[in-house]
mmCIF file of C-alpha atoms and ligand atoms in Angstrom:
data_model
loop_
_atom_site.group_PDB
_atom_site.id
_atom_site.type_symbol
_atom_site.label_atom_id
_atom_site.label_comp_id
_atom_site.label_asym_id
_atom_site.label_seq_id
_atom_site.Cartn_x
_atom_site.Cartn_y
_atom_site.Cartn_z
ATOM 1 C CA MET A 15 0.000 0.000 0.000
ATOM 2 C CA HIS A 16 1.263 3.458 -0.901
ATOM 3 C CA LYS A 17 2.018 6.254 1.550
ATOM 4 C CA SER A 18 -0.687 8.823 2.264
ATOM 5 C CA TYR A 19 0.080 12.506 1.634
ATOM 6 C CA GLY A 20 -1.861 15.631 2.578
ATOM 7 C CA VAL A 21 -3.184 18.027 -0.072
ATOM 8 C CA ASN A 22 -0.606 20.681 0.779
ATOM 9 C CA GLU A 23 2.189 18.093 0.627
ATOM 10 C CA ILE A 24 1.117 16.801 -2.793
ATOM 11 C CA ARG A 25 0.907 20.291 -4.256
ATOM 12 C CA GLU A 26 4.401 21.121 -3.063
ATOM 13 C CA MET A 27 5.778 17.711 -4.099
ATOM 14 C CA PHE A 28 4.461 18.106 -7.646
ATOM 15 C CA LEU A 29 5.912 21.588 -8.099
ATOM 16 C CA LYS A 30 9.269 20.486 -6.642
ATOM 17 C CA PHE A 31 9.373 17.463 -8.926
ATOM 18 C CA TYR A 32 8.946 19.584 -12.033
ATOM 19 C CA GLU A 33 11.516 22.062 -10.769
ATOM 20 C CA THR A 34 13.975 19.160 -10.781
ATOM 21 C CA LYS A 35 13.053 18.816 -14.483
ATOM 22 C CA GLU A 36 14.019 22.455 -15.078
ATOM 23 C CA HIS A 37 10.527 23.910 -14.989
ATOM 24 C CA LEU A 38 9.907 27.423 -13.756
ATOM 25 C CA ARG A 39 7.383 27.369 -10.925
ATOM 26 C CA LEU A 40 4.804 30.123 -11.349
ATOM 27 C CA PRO A 41 2.169 31.077 -8.779
ATOM 28 C CA SER A 42 -1.456 30.363 -9.626
ATOM 29 C CA PHE A 43 -2.935 32.976 -11.935
ATOM 30 C CA SER A 44 -6.015 34.882 -10.769
ATOM 31 C CA LEU A 45 -9.398 33.216 -11.206
ATOM 32 C CA ILE A 46 -10.357 36.272 -13.250
ATOM 33 C CA PRO A 47 -9.225 35.737 -16.857
ATOM 34 C CA GLN A 48 -7.038 38.469 -18.306
ATOM 35 C CA ASN A 49 -7.616 39.404 -21.968
ATOM 36 C CA ASP A 50 -9.827 36.356 -22.578
ATOM 37 C CA ALA A 51 -13.464 37.144 -23.229
ATOM 38 C CA SER A 52 -14.244 33.460 -23.884
ATOM 39 C CA LEU A 53 -14.169 32.605 -20.160
ATOM 40 C CA LEU A 54 -15.981 33.942 -17.109
ATOM 41 C CA LEU A 55 -13.603 32.223 -14.723
ATOM 42 C CA ILE A 56 -10.352 30.290 -15.115
ATOM 43 C CA ASN A 57 -11.362 26.651 -15.540
ATOM 44 C CA SER A 58 -8.074 24.812 -16.177
ATOM 45 C CA GLY A 59 -4.353 25.073 -15.634
ATOM 46 C CA MET A 60 -3.668 26.011 -19.235
ATOM 47 C CA ALA A 61 -6.354 28.690 -19.604
ATOM 48 C CA PRO A 62 -4.258 31.646 -18.378
ATOM 49 C CA MET A 63 -1.366 30.559 -20.597
ATOM 50 C CA LYS A 64 -3.103 30.388 -23.980
ATOM 51 C CA PRO A 65 -0.820 33.051 -25.549
ATOM 52 C CA TYR A 66 2.254 30.995 -24.571
ATOM 53 C CA PHE A 67 0.799 27.957 -26.335
ATOM 54 C CA THR A 68 -0.019 29.840 -29.498
ATOM 55 C CA GLY A 69 3.407 31.469 -29.495
ATOM 56 C CA GLU A 70 1.899 35.000 -29.488
ATOM 57 C CA VAL A 71 3.664 35.848 -26.226
ATOM 58 C CA GLU A 72 7.122 34.707 -25.183
ATOM 59 C CA PRO A 73 6.828 32.721 -21.903
ATOM 60 C CA PRO A 74 9.201 33.450 -18.998
ATOM 61 C CA ARG A 75 10.618 29.960 -19.666
ATOM 62 C CA HIS A 76 9.613 27.247 -22.140
ATOM 63 C CA ARG A 77 9.012 24.819 -19.249
ATOM 64 C CA VAL A 78 6.614 25.976 -16.568
ATOM 65 C CA CYS A 79 4.727 24.306 -13.707
ATOM 66 C CA THR A 80 1.805 25.631 -11.698
ATOM 67 C CA CYS A 81 -0.933 24.742 -9.305
ATOM 68 C CA GLN A 82 -3.868 26.689 -10.700
ATOM 69 C CA LYS A 83 -7.050 27.665 -8.843
ATOM 70 C CA CYS A 84 -9.979 26.671 -11.083
ATOM 71 C CA ILE A 85 -13.738 27.076 -11.011
ATOM 72 C CA ARG A 86 -16.271 25.226 -13.158
ATOM 73 C CA THR A 87 -19.867 26.220 -12.590
ATOM 74 C CA GLY A 88 -21.650 24.677 -15.564
ATOM 75 C CA ASP A 89 -23.815 22.562 -13.312
ATOM 76 C CA ILE A 90 -24.256 24.465 -10.034
ATOM 77 C CA GLU A 91 -27.706 23.075 -9.222
ATOM 78 C CA ASN A 92 -26.349 19.518 -9.266
ATOM 79 C CA ILE A 93 -23.286 20.154 -7.124
ATOM 80 C CA GLY A 94 -23.693 18.456 -3.776
ATOM 81 C CA LYS A 95 -26.176 15.829 -4.935
ATOM 82 C CA THR A 96 -23.274 13.419 -5.345
ATOM 83 C CA SER A 97 -19.747 13.533 -3.990
ATOM 84 C CA ARG A 98 -18.184 13.451 -7.462
ATOM 85 C CA HIS A 99 -17.913 17.098 -8.356
ATOM 86 C CA GLY A 100 -17.287 20.454 -6.871
ATOM 87 C CA THR A 101 -17.183 23.923 -8.375
ATOM 88 C CA TYR A 102 -13.700 24.661 -7.029
ATOM 89 C CA PHE A 103 -10.598 22.597 -7.631
ATOM 90 C CA GLU A 104 -6.873 22.992 -8.066
ATOM 91 C CA MET A 105 -5.163 21.763 -11.195
ATOM 92 C CA LEU A 106 -1.534 20.756 -11.080
ATOM 93 C CA GLY A 107 0.161 21.234 -14.407
ATOM 94 C CA ASN A 108 3.464 21.072 -16.210
ATOM 95 C CA PHE A 109 3.676 22.872 -19.513
ATOM 96 C CA SER A 110 6.004 22.864 -22.462
ATOM 97 C CA PHE A 111 5.723 25.723 -24.906
ATOM 98 C CA GLY A 112 7.420 24.334 -27.994
ATOM 99 C CA ASP A 113 10.035 22.602 -25.828
ATOM 100 C CA TYR A 114 9.765 18.910 -24.798
ATOM 101 C CA PHE A 115 6.941 16.732 -26.106
ATOM 102 C CA LYS A 116 5.328 13.310 -25.606
ATOM 103 C CA LYS A 117 8.380 11.269 -24.642
ATOM 104 C CA GLU A 118 9.414 13.431 -21.710
ATOM 105 C CA ALA A 119 5.866 14.261 -20.606
ATOM 106 C CA ILE A 120 4.910 10.587 -20.338
ATOM 107 C CA ALA A 121 8.162 9.496 -18.679
ATOM 108 C CA TRP A 122 7.918 12.247 -16.019
ATOM 109 C CA CYS A 123 4.234 11.623 -15.411
ATOM 110 C CA TRP A 124 5.034 7.971 -14.679
ATOM 111 C CA GLU A 125 8.027 8.836 -12.523
ATOM 112 C CA PHE A 126 6.043 11.280 -10.393
ATOM 113 C CA LEU A 127 3.085 8.946 -9.962
ATOM 114 C CA THR A 128 5.000 5.761 -9.181
ATOM 115 C CA SER A 129 8.434 6.584 -7.783
ATOM 116 C CA PRO A 130 8.652 5.972 -4.009
ATOM 117 C CA GLU A 131 10.575 9.245 -3.820
ATOM 118 C CA TRP A 132 7.481 11.052 -5.086
ATOM 119 C CA LEU A 133 3.789 10.062 -4.961
ATOM 120 C CA GLY A 134 4.652 6.347 -5.000
ATOM 121 C CA LEU A 135 1.351 4.909 -6.281
ATOM 122 C CA GLU A 136 1.275 1.212 -7.203
ATOM 123 C CA ALA A 137 2.223 0.818 -10.894
ATOM 124 C CA ASP A 138 -0.058 -2.185 -11.245
ATOM 125 C CA ARG A 139 -3.082 -0.068 -10.329
ATOM 126 C CA LEU A 140 -2.383 2.512 -13.033
ATOM 127 C CA TYR A 141 -3.688 2.331 -16.604
ATOM 128 C CA PRO A 142 -2.819 4.774 -19.375
ATOM 129 C CA SER A 143 -5.070 5.565 -22.303
ATOM 130 C CA VAL A 144 -4.299 7.016 -25.718
ATOM 131 C CA PHE A 145 -6.366 8.676 -28.449
ATOM 132 C CA ALA A 146 -7.974 6.024 -30.671
ATOM 133 C CA GLY A 147 -8.262 8.341 -33.696
ATOM 134 C CA ASP A 148 -11.269 9.434 -35.731
ATOM 135 C CA GLU A 149 -12.103 10.578 -39.255
ATOM 136 C CA THR A 150 -10.083 13.807 -38.901
ATOM 137 C CA THR A 151 -7.209 12.912 -36.550
ATOM 138 C CA PRO A 152 -5.166 9.676 -36.662
ATOM 139 C CA ALA A 153 -4.752 7.357 -33.668
ATOM 140 C CA ASP A 154 -1.901 8.338 -31.364
ATOM 141 C CA GLU A 155 0.451 5.420 -32.060
ATOM 142 C CA GLU A 156 3.397 7.509 -30.881
ATOM 143 C CA ALA A 157 1.966 7.814 -27.347
ATOM 144 C CA PHE A 158 1.060 4.116 -27.405
ATOM 145 C CA GLU A 159 4.645 3.172 -28.300
ATOM 146 C CA ILE A 160 6.085 5.385 -25.553
ATOM 147 C CA TRP A 161 3.857 3.799 -22.895
ATOM 148 C CA ASN A 162 4.522 0.336 -24.242
ATOM 149 C CA LYS A 163 8.227 0.423 -25.167
ATOM 150 C CA ASP A 164 9.753 3.206 -23.021
ATOM 151 C CA VAL A 165 7.681 2.869 -19.857
ATOM 152 C CA GLY A 166 7.136 -0.866 -20.275
ATOM 153 C CA ILE A 167 3.356 -1.077 -19.870
ATOM 154 C CA ALA A 168 1.906 -4.222 -21.469
ATOM 155 C CA ALA A 169 -0.157 -3.461 -24.582
ATOM 156 C CA GLU A 170 -3.360 -4.878 -23.059
ATOM 157 C CA ARG A 171 -3.111 -2.426 -20.170
ATOM 158 C CA ILE A 172 -3.111 0.582 -22.508
ATOM 159 C CA PHE A 173 -6.639 1.675 -23.418
ATOM 160 C CA ARG A 174 -7.707 3.464 -26.586
ATOM 161 C CA PHE A 175 -10.525 5.964 -26.357
ATOM 162 C CA GLY A 176 -12.152 8.351 -28.804
ATOM 163 C CA LYS A 177 -12.592 12.078 -28.880
ATOM 164 C CA ALA A 178 -15.049 12.269 -25.980
ATOM 165 C CA ASP A 179 -12.362 11.027 -23.567
ATOM 166 C CA ASN A 180 -9.035 11.531 -25.212
ATOM 167 C CA PHE A 181 -9.156 14.859 -26.968
ATOM 168 C CA TRP A 182 -8.875 17.835 -24.653
ATOM 169 C CA GLU A 183 -10.503 21.158 -25.388
ATOM 170 C CA HIS A 184 -12.494 23.681 -23.423
ATOM 171 C CA GLY A 185 -14.105 26.221 -25.696
ATOM 172 C CA SER A 186 -11.751 28.065 -27.988
ATOM 173 C CA GLY A 187 -7.959 27.943 -27.936
ATOM 174 C CA PRO A 188 -5.132 25.413 -27.885
ATOM 175 C CA CYS A 189 -6.224 21.776 -27.720
ATOM 176 C CA GLY A 190 -5.198 18.324 -28.840
ATOM 177 C CA PRO A 191 -5.297 14.568 -28.362
ATOM 178 C CA CYS A 192 -4.426 13.428 -24.893
ATOM 179 C CA SER A 193 -3.222 10.476 -22.900
ATOM 180 C CA GLU A 194 -4.863 10.040 -19.531
ATOM 181 C CA VAL A 195 -3.864 7.866 -16.593
ATOM 182 C CA TYR A 196 -6.449 6.036 -14.493
ATOM 183 C CA TYR A 197 -6.032 4.613 -11.010
ATOM 184 C CA ASP A 198 -7.872 1.433 -10.022
ATOM 185 C CA ARG A 199 -9.331 1.961 -6.545
ATOM 186 C CA GLY A 200 -10.391 -1.666 -6.320
ATOM 187 C CA PRO A 201 -13.602 -3.676 -6.769
ATOM 188 C CA GLU A 202 -15.131 -2.185 -3.621
ATOM 189 C CA TYR A 203 -15.591 1.060 -5.596
ATOM 190 C CA GLY A 204 -16.896 -0.725 -8.689
ATOM 191 C CA CYS A 205 -20.369 -1.132 -10.171
ATOM 192 C CA GLY A 206 -20.002 -4.927 -10.212
ATOM 193 C CA LYS A 207 -20.970 -5.202 -13.882
ATOM 194 C CA PRO A 208 -19.034 -7.957 -15.680
ATOM 195 C CA ASP A 209 -17.746 -5.489 -18.266
ATOM 196 C CA CYS A 210 -16.590 -2.894 -15.719
ATOM 197 C CA THR A 211 -13.113 -1.748 -16.726
ATOM 198 C CA VAL A 212 -11.071 1.391 -17.366
ATOM 199 C CA GLY A 213 -13.432 3.967 -18.864
ATOM 200 C CA CYS A 214 -16.500 2.678 -16.950
ATOM 201 C CA ASP A 215 -18.243 5.641 -15.385
ATOM 202 C CA CYS A 216 -18.547 4.054 -11.955
ATOM 203 C CA ASP A 217 -16.161 5.102 -9.179
ATOM 204 C CA ARG A 218 -13.600 2.292 -9.539
ATOM 205 C CA TYR A 219 -11.217 3.650 -12.178
ATOM 206 C CA ILE A 220 -10.588 7.325 -11.645
ATOM 207 C CA GLU A 221 -8.682 9.586 -13.969
ATOM 208 C CA VAL A 222 -5.791 11.174 -12.110
ATOM 209 C CA TRP A 223 -3.686 12.655 -14.886
ATOM 210 C CA ASN A 224 -4.144 14.117 -18.330
ATOM 211 C CA ASN A 225 -1.232 14.642 -20.711
ATOM 212 C CA VAL A 226 -2.525 16.879 -23.483
ATOM 213 C CA PHE A 227 -0.471 17.044 -26.649
ATOM 214 C CA SER A 228 -1.514 20.531 -27.527
ATOM 215 C CA GLN A 229 -1.043 20.885 -31.262
ATOM 216 C CA PHE A 230 -4.198 22.607 -32.577
ATOM 217 C CA ASP A 231 -6.013 25.867 -32.122
ATOM 218 C CA ASN A 232 -9.817 25.730 -32.059
ATOM 219 C CA ASP A 233 -11.375 29.020 -33.220
ATOM 220 C CA GLY A 234 -14.407 28.353 -31.036
ATOM 221 C CA GLN A 235 -16.501 27.247 -34.066
ATOM 222 C CA GLY A 236 -14.881 23.815 -34.275
ATOM 223 C CA ASN A 237 -12.302 24.783 -36.938
ATOM 224 C CA TYR A 238 -8.844 23.487 -36.086
ATOM 225 C CA THR A 239 -5.552 24.872 -37.302
ATOM 226 C CA GLU A 240 -2.144 23.381 -36.561
ATOM 227 C CA LEU A 241 -0.240 25.450 -33.969
ATOM 228 C CA LYS A 242 3.203 26.766 -34.924
ATOM 229 C CA GLN A 243 4.729 24.757 -32.090
ATOM 230 C CA LYS A 244 4.003 21.478 -30.350
ATOM 231 C CA ASN A 245 3.169 21.889 -26.673
ATOM 232 C CA ILE A 246 2.520 19.878 -23.557
ATOM 233 C CA ASP A 247 -0.378 20.776 -21.301
ATOM 234 C CA VAL A 248 -0.746 18.542 -18.282
ATOM 235 C CA GLY A 249 -3.737 18.667 -15.984
ATOM 236 C CA ALA A 250 -3.626 16.587 -12.810
ATOM 237 C CA GLY A 251 -6.430 17.319 -10.384
ATOM 238 C CA LEU A 252 -4.940 17.931 -6.952
ATOM 239 C CA GLU A 253 -8.054 16.776 -5.108
ATOM 240 C CA ARG A 254 -8.233 13.568 -7.200
ATOM 241 C CA LEU A 255 -4.595 12.739 -6.503
ATOM 242 C CA ALA A 256 -5.185 13.410 -2.814
ATOM 243 C CA CYS A 257 -8.231 11.153 -2.847
ATOM 244 C CA VAL A 258 -6.166 8.305 -4.242
ATOM 245 C CA SER A 259 -3.142 8.959 -2.048
ATOM 246 C CA GLN A 260 -5.295 9.154 1.095
ATOM 247 C CA ASN A 261 -7.494 6.183 0.070
ATOM 248 C CA VAL A 262 -10.669 8.110 0.717
ATOM 249 C CA GLU A 263 -13.932 8.007 -1.125
ATOM 250 C CA SER A 264 -14.314 11.479 -2.556
ATOM 251 C CA LEU A 265 -12.902 14.964 -2.709
ATOM 252 C CA PHE A 266 -15.054 15.812 0.313
ATOM 253 C CA ASP A 267 -13.101 13.327 2.422
ATOM 254 C CA ILE A 268 -9.587 14.625 1.763
ATOM 255 C CA ASP A 269 -7.832 16.337 4.666
ATOM 256 C CA THR A 270 -8.128 20.046 3.844
ATOM 257 C CA VAL A 271 -11.708 19.789 2.584
ATOM 258 C CA MET A 272 -12.884 17.618 5.474
ATOM 259 C CA ASN A 273 -11.540 20.225 7.892
ATOM 260 C CA ILE A 274 -13.913 22.747 6.308
ATOM 261 C CA THR A 275 -16.862 20.339 6.604
ATOM 262 C CA ARG A 276 -15.943 19.742 10.256
ATOM 263 C CA LYS A 277 -16.251 23.460 10.903
ATOM 264 C CA VAL A 278 -19.666 23.471 9.183
ATOM 265 C CA SER A 279 -20.681 20.500 11.347
ATOM 266 C CA GLY A 280 -19.575 22.368 14.456
ATOM 267 C CA ILE A 281 -21.920 25.229 13.549
ATOM 268 C CA THR A 282 -24.885 23.253 12.212
ATOM 269 C CA GLY A 283 -24.724 20.106 14.335
ATOM 270 C CA ALA A 284 -25.066 18.022 11.143
ATOM 271 C CA THR A 285 -22.338 15.453 10.599
ATOM 272 C CA TYR A 286 -21.248 13.909 7.330
ATOM 273 C CA GLY A 287 -22.717 10.451 6.716
ATOM 274 C CA GLN A 288 -25.857 10.986 8.844
ATOM 275 C CA SER A 289 -28.329 11.216 5.971
ATOM 276 C CA HIS A 290 -28.295 11.855 2.234
ATOM 277 C CA GLN A 291 -30.088 15.164 2.662
ATOM 278 C CA LYS A 292 -27.654 16.470 5.240
ATOM 279 C CA ASP A 293 -24.687 15.294 3.196
ATOM 280 C CA VAL A 294 -25.981 17.251 0.203
ATOM 281 C CA SER A 295 -26.196 20.423 2.307
ATOM 282 C CA LEU A 296 -22.773 19.863 3.882
ATOM 283 C CA ARG A 297 -21.207 19.300 0.467
ATOM 284 C CA VAL A 298 -22.865 22.375 -1.019
ATOM 285 C CA ILE A 299 -21.716 24.599 1.833
ATOM 286 C CA THR A 300 -18.184 23.174 1.862
ATOM 287 C CA ASP A 301 -17.722 23.414 -1.880
ATOM 288 C CA HIS A 302 -19.322 26.825 -2.344
ATOM 289 C CA ILE A 303 -17.459 28.495 0.500
ATOM 290 C CA ARG A 304 -14.179 27.273 -1.035
ATOM 291 C CA SER A 305 -15.089 28.838 -4.383
ATOM 292 C CA ALA A 306 -16.452 32.021 -2.838
ATOM 293 C CA THR A 307 -13.405 32.608 -0.621
ATOM 294 C CA MET A 308 -11.028 32.190 -3.556
ATOM 295 C CA MET A 309 -13.119 34.343 -5.890
ATOM 296 C CA ILE A 310 -13.383 37.217 -3.409
ATOM 297 C CA CYS A 311 -9.649 37.005 -2.737
ATOM 298 C CA ASP A 312 -9.088 37.444 -6.483
ATOM 299 C CA GLY A 313 -11.313 40.530 -6.622
ATOM 300 C CA VAL A 314 -14.799 39.265 -7.517
ATOM 301 C CA LEU A 315 -17.699 40.929 -5.656
ATOM 302 C CA PRO A 316 -21.288 39.637 -5.451
ATOM 303 C CA SER A 317 -23.488 41.316 -8.063
ATOM 304 C CA ASN A 318 -26.294 40.561 -10.491
ATOM 305 C CA GLU A 319 -24.205 39.854 -13.562
ATOM 306 C CA GLY A 320 -21.237 37.892 -14.870
ATOM 307 C CA ARG A 321 -18.721 36.568 -12.350
ATOM 308 C CA GLY A 322 -20.362 38.552 -9.568
ATOM 309 C CA TYR A 323 -23.597 36.703 -10.203
ATOM 310 C CA VAL A 324 -21.830 33.342 -10.071
ATOM 311 C CA LEU A 325 -20.398 34.366 -6.704
ATOM 312 C CA ARG A 326 -23.807 35.581 -5.465
ATOM 313 C CA ARG A 327 -25.442 32.306 -6.499
ATOM 314 C CA LEU A 328 -22.755 30.270 -4.730
ATOM 315 C CA LEU A 329 -23.023 32.258 -1.505
ATOM 316 C CA ARG A 330 -26.809 32.256 -1.517
ATOM 317 C CA ARG A 331 -26.989 28.570 -2.306
ATOM 318 C CA ALA A 332 -24.630 27.856 0.593
ATOM 319 C CA ALA A 333 -26.633 30.127 2.917
ATOM 320 C CA ARG A 334 -29.849 28.406 1.850
ATOM 321 C CA HIS A 335 -28.387 25.013 2.705
ATOM 322 C CA GLY A 336 -27.341 26.427 6.054
ATOM 323 C CA LYS A 337 -30.973 27.349 6.558
ATOM 324 C CA LEU A 338 -32.019 23.813 5.604
ATOM 325 C CA LEU A 339 -29.666 22.575 8.350
ATOM 326 C CA GLY A 340 -31.381 24.887 10.813
ATOM 327 C CA VAL A 341 -28.900 27.782 10.978
ATOM 328 C CA ASP A 342 -30.710 31.062 11.501
ATOM 329 C CA LYS A 343 -27.831 33.495 11.390
ATOM 330 C CA PRO A 344 -24.952 34.372 9.097
ATOM 331 C CA PHE A 345 -22.315 31.670 9.459
ATOM 332 C CA LEU A 346 -20.411 31.365 6.207
ATOM 333 C CA PHE A 347 -18.105 34.212 7.168
ATOM 334 C CA GLU A 348 -16.892 32.021 10.040
ATOM 335 C CA VAL A 349 -16.334 29.007 7.781
ATOM 336 C CA CYS A 350 -14.166 31.023 5.413
ATOM 337 C CA ALA A 351 -11.553 31.285 8.191
ATOM 338 C CA VAL A 352 -10.936 27.540 7.822
ATOM 339 C CA VAL A 353 -10.703 27.757 4.029
ATOM 340 C CA ILE A 354 -8.061 30.438 4.486
ATOM 341 C CA GLN A 355 -6.217 28.454 7.144
ATOM 342 C CA GLU A 356 -6.116 25.290 5.013
ATOM 343 C CA ASN A 357 -4.850 27.132 1.927
ATOM 344 C CA ALA A 358 -2.598 29.734 3.514
ATOM 345 C CA SER A 359 0.660 27.950 2.730
ATOM 346 C CA ALA A 360 -0.035 27.963 -1.010
ATOM 347 C CA TYR A 361 -1.897 31.268 -1.283
ATOM 348 C CA PRO A 362 -0.416 33.755 1.221
ATOM 349 C CA ASP A 363 -2.635 36.600 -0.030
ATOM 350 C CA LEU A 364 -5.624 34.841 1.546
ATOM 351 C CA LYS A 365 -4.297 35.678 5.023
ATOM 352 C CA GLU A 366 -3.585 39.288 4.068
ATOM 353 C CA LYS A 367 -7.096 39.744 2.720
ATOM 354 C CA GLU A 368 -8.876 37.737 5.430
ATOM 355 C CA PRO A 369 -10.702 40.711 7.052
ATOM 356 C CA TYR A 370 -11.894 41.906 3.639
ATOM 357 C CA ILE A 371 -13.053 38.446 2.475
ATOM 358 C CA THR A 372 -14.877 37.894 5.763
ATOM 359 C CA ARG A 373 -16.641 41.266 5.476
ATOM 360 C CA VAL A 374 -17.808 40.669 1.907
ATOM 361 C CA ILE A 375 -19.243 37.249 2.814
ATOM 362 C CA ARG A 376 -20.964 38.560 5.915
ATOM 363 C CA MET A 377 -22.587 41.476 4.068
ATOM 364 C CA GLU A 378 -23.909 39.149 1.371
ATOM 365 C CA GLU A 379 -25.277 36.753 3.988
ATOM 366 C CA GLU A 380 -27.027 39.596 5.793
ATOM 367 C CA SER A 381 -28.610 40.957 2.650
ATOM 368 C CA PHE A 382 -29.776 37.470 1.661
ATOM 369 C CA ALA A 383 -31.213 36.940 5.159
ATOM 370 C CA LYS A 384 -33.419 40.032 4.626
ATOM 371 C CA THR A 385 -34.713 38.562 1.354
ATOM 372 C CA ILE A 386 -35.469 35.292 3.133
ATOM 373 C CA ASP A 387 -37.222 37.005 6.050
ATOM 374 C CA SER A 388 -39.558 38.997 3.833
ATOM 375 C CA GLY A 389 -40.087 35.922 1.619
ATOM 376 C CA MET A 390 -41.060 33.922 4.717
ATOM 377 C CA ARG A 391 -43.693 36.500 5.631
ATOM 378 C CA ILE A 392 -45.221 36.370 2.160
ATOM 379 C CA PHE A 393 -45.004 32.574 2.110
ATOM 380 C CA THR A 394 -46.886 32.384 5.404
ATOM 381 C CA GLU A 395 -49.627 34.687 4.084
ATOM 382 C CA MET A 396 -49.945 32.569 0.960
ATOM 383 C CA LEU A 397 -50.067 29.377 3.018
ATOM 384 C CA ASP A 398 -52.806 30.832 5.207
ATOM 385 C CA GLY A 399 -54.728 31.784 2.057
ATOM 386 C CA HIS A 400 -54.546 28.194 0.782
ATOM 387 C CA LYS A 401 -55.666 26.828 4.145
ATOM 388 C CA GLU A 402 -58.602 29.239 4.332
ATOM 389 C CA LYS A 403 -59.808 27.981 0.981
ATOM 390 C CA GLY A 404 -59.451 24.393 2.193
ATOM 391 C CA GLU A 405 -56.693 23.694 -0.327
ATOM 392 C CA LYS A 406 -54.263 20.919 0.492
ATOM 393 C CA THR A 407 -51.604 21.934 -2.013
ATOM 394 C CA PHE A 408 -49.409 25.018 -2.070
ATOM 395 C CA SER A 409 -49.873 26.253 -5.629
ATOM 396 C CA GLY A 410 -47.100 26.195 -8.184
ATOM 397 C CA ALA A 411 -48.116 29.729 -9.191
ATOM 398 C CA ASP A 412 -47.456 31.002 -5.662
ATOM 399 C CA ALA A 413 -44.159 29.106 -5.432
ATOM 400 C CA PHE A 414 -43.114 30.697 -8.710
ATOM 401 C CA LYS A 415 -44.207 34.176 -7.627
ATOM 402 C CA LEU A 416 -42.200 33.811 -4.410
ATOM 403 C CA TYR A 417 -39.147 32.895 -6.424
ATOM 404 C CA ASP A 418 -39.581 35.234 -9.363
ATOM 405 C CA THR A 419 -40.823 38.368 -7.611
ATOM 406 C CA TYR A 420 -39.361 38.033 -4.123
ATOM 407 C CA GLY A 421 -36.195 36.007 -4.765
ATOM 408 C CA PHE A 422 -37.343 33.293 -2.314
ATOM 409 C CA PRO A 423 -35.646 29.984 -3.234
ATOM 410 C CA ILE A 424 -37.907 27.238 -4.504
ATOM 411 C CA ASP A 425 -36.395 24.547 -2.265
ATOM 412 C CA LEU A 426 -37.157 26.552 0.848
ATOM 413 C CA THR A 427 -40.786 26.755 -0.302
ATOM 414 C CA ALA A 428 -40.732 22.983 -0.829
HETATM 415 N N1 LIG B 505 -5.547 21.045 -19.595
HETATM 416 C C1 LIG B 505 -5.652 19.680 -19.320
HETATM 417 C C2 LIG B 505 -6.632 19.341 -18.281
HETATM 418 O O1 LIG B 505 -7.052 20.237 -17.574
HETATM 419 O O2 LIG B 505 -6.991 18.199 -18.130
#
């Protein structure tokens, strides 16, 4: 069994490893994209470095490594329902801008993942995959050969997947075929189906690493042009690696994240694992306060549009789940202290801005509480009206009016 490392240890270990391979360590870029109108928030390690990939801007070095703060909010209403996703995550990445390519990227990925000096995962639990090819792009035989001949992985352990899995792109910009690495967490995480194997969407085989061979530029309309240079863009989810290293079920169980949930439990009295409903609320609060703290630190303020609206939705959703757990006062501003504490070693500006972040969260909670209080009054009047008429159902029209006119969340009505 491999050694277990904390989130902060893995982040540092990864960056150190790539420094030994002559990479320049850069701090995380802000969550607010600079000169990129295609994104509301930074959603991957490569996103802030697009001009280095295209060759438009000369990078500070042609080998760079980062741990990038990322937010993906495509599916906010579903976050929390399962333990699979969060809105906030950190992406470890090593990047080559027209410098090394597949051979080095794959060899170093394997060394970091398996060497006992580094993460030290069991080689026989790891499975690489390569791009299987399609009508426009040939199969990646080069990556296959490197895994097979250089690294020594038996051919039957190397999986071939199509574009949906093994071609990385996020909107417009640099993209390309990729080679992922999966970790087998064992049959106890599996779906039990006879054909369950790498690529199954149950929880047994989890993707821990993505080597993107960034060779094309997508204009955002699906037209690809060959980039002037061949690049490497690696994305390795820090929380996923921690999950595997710590042998825990989900990102909500890893050390730094669980410490945040513990604080929420201390305030709400709800503990993780008590009931599905409570777990959903605990996950929502834990995830959203992580995102909100990081966004405010990077200069986003709650508002009714753009990034500010994303932040407002996250804070209000978290506050609403606090309410569902029986909390009747602002509390998120207290939880953010733990987020800051857990992340202070990697992001020192969090500590400097702690009073400001706390104030912004508290003000938003207070203003939301006023909306809820007046919504409650109107809800009660509506409920009385239904009762007076002998109606047994609270009407959909009233529920909608509460939401649409008074900003009262539909799940609180329910
Ligand atoms: N840019 C590669 C990834 O995020 O997976």
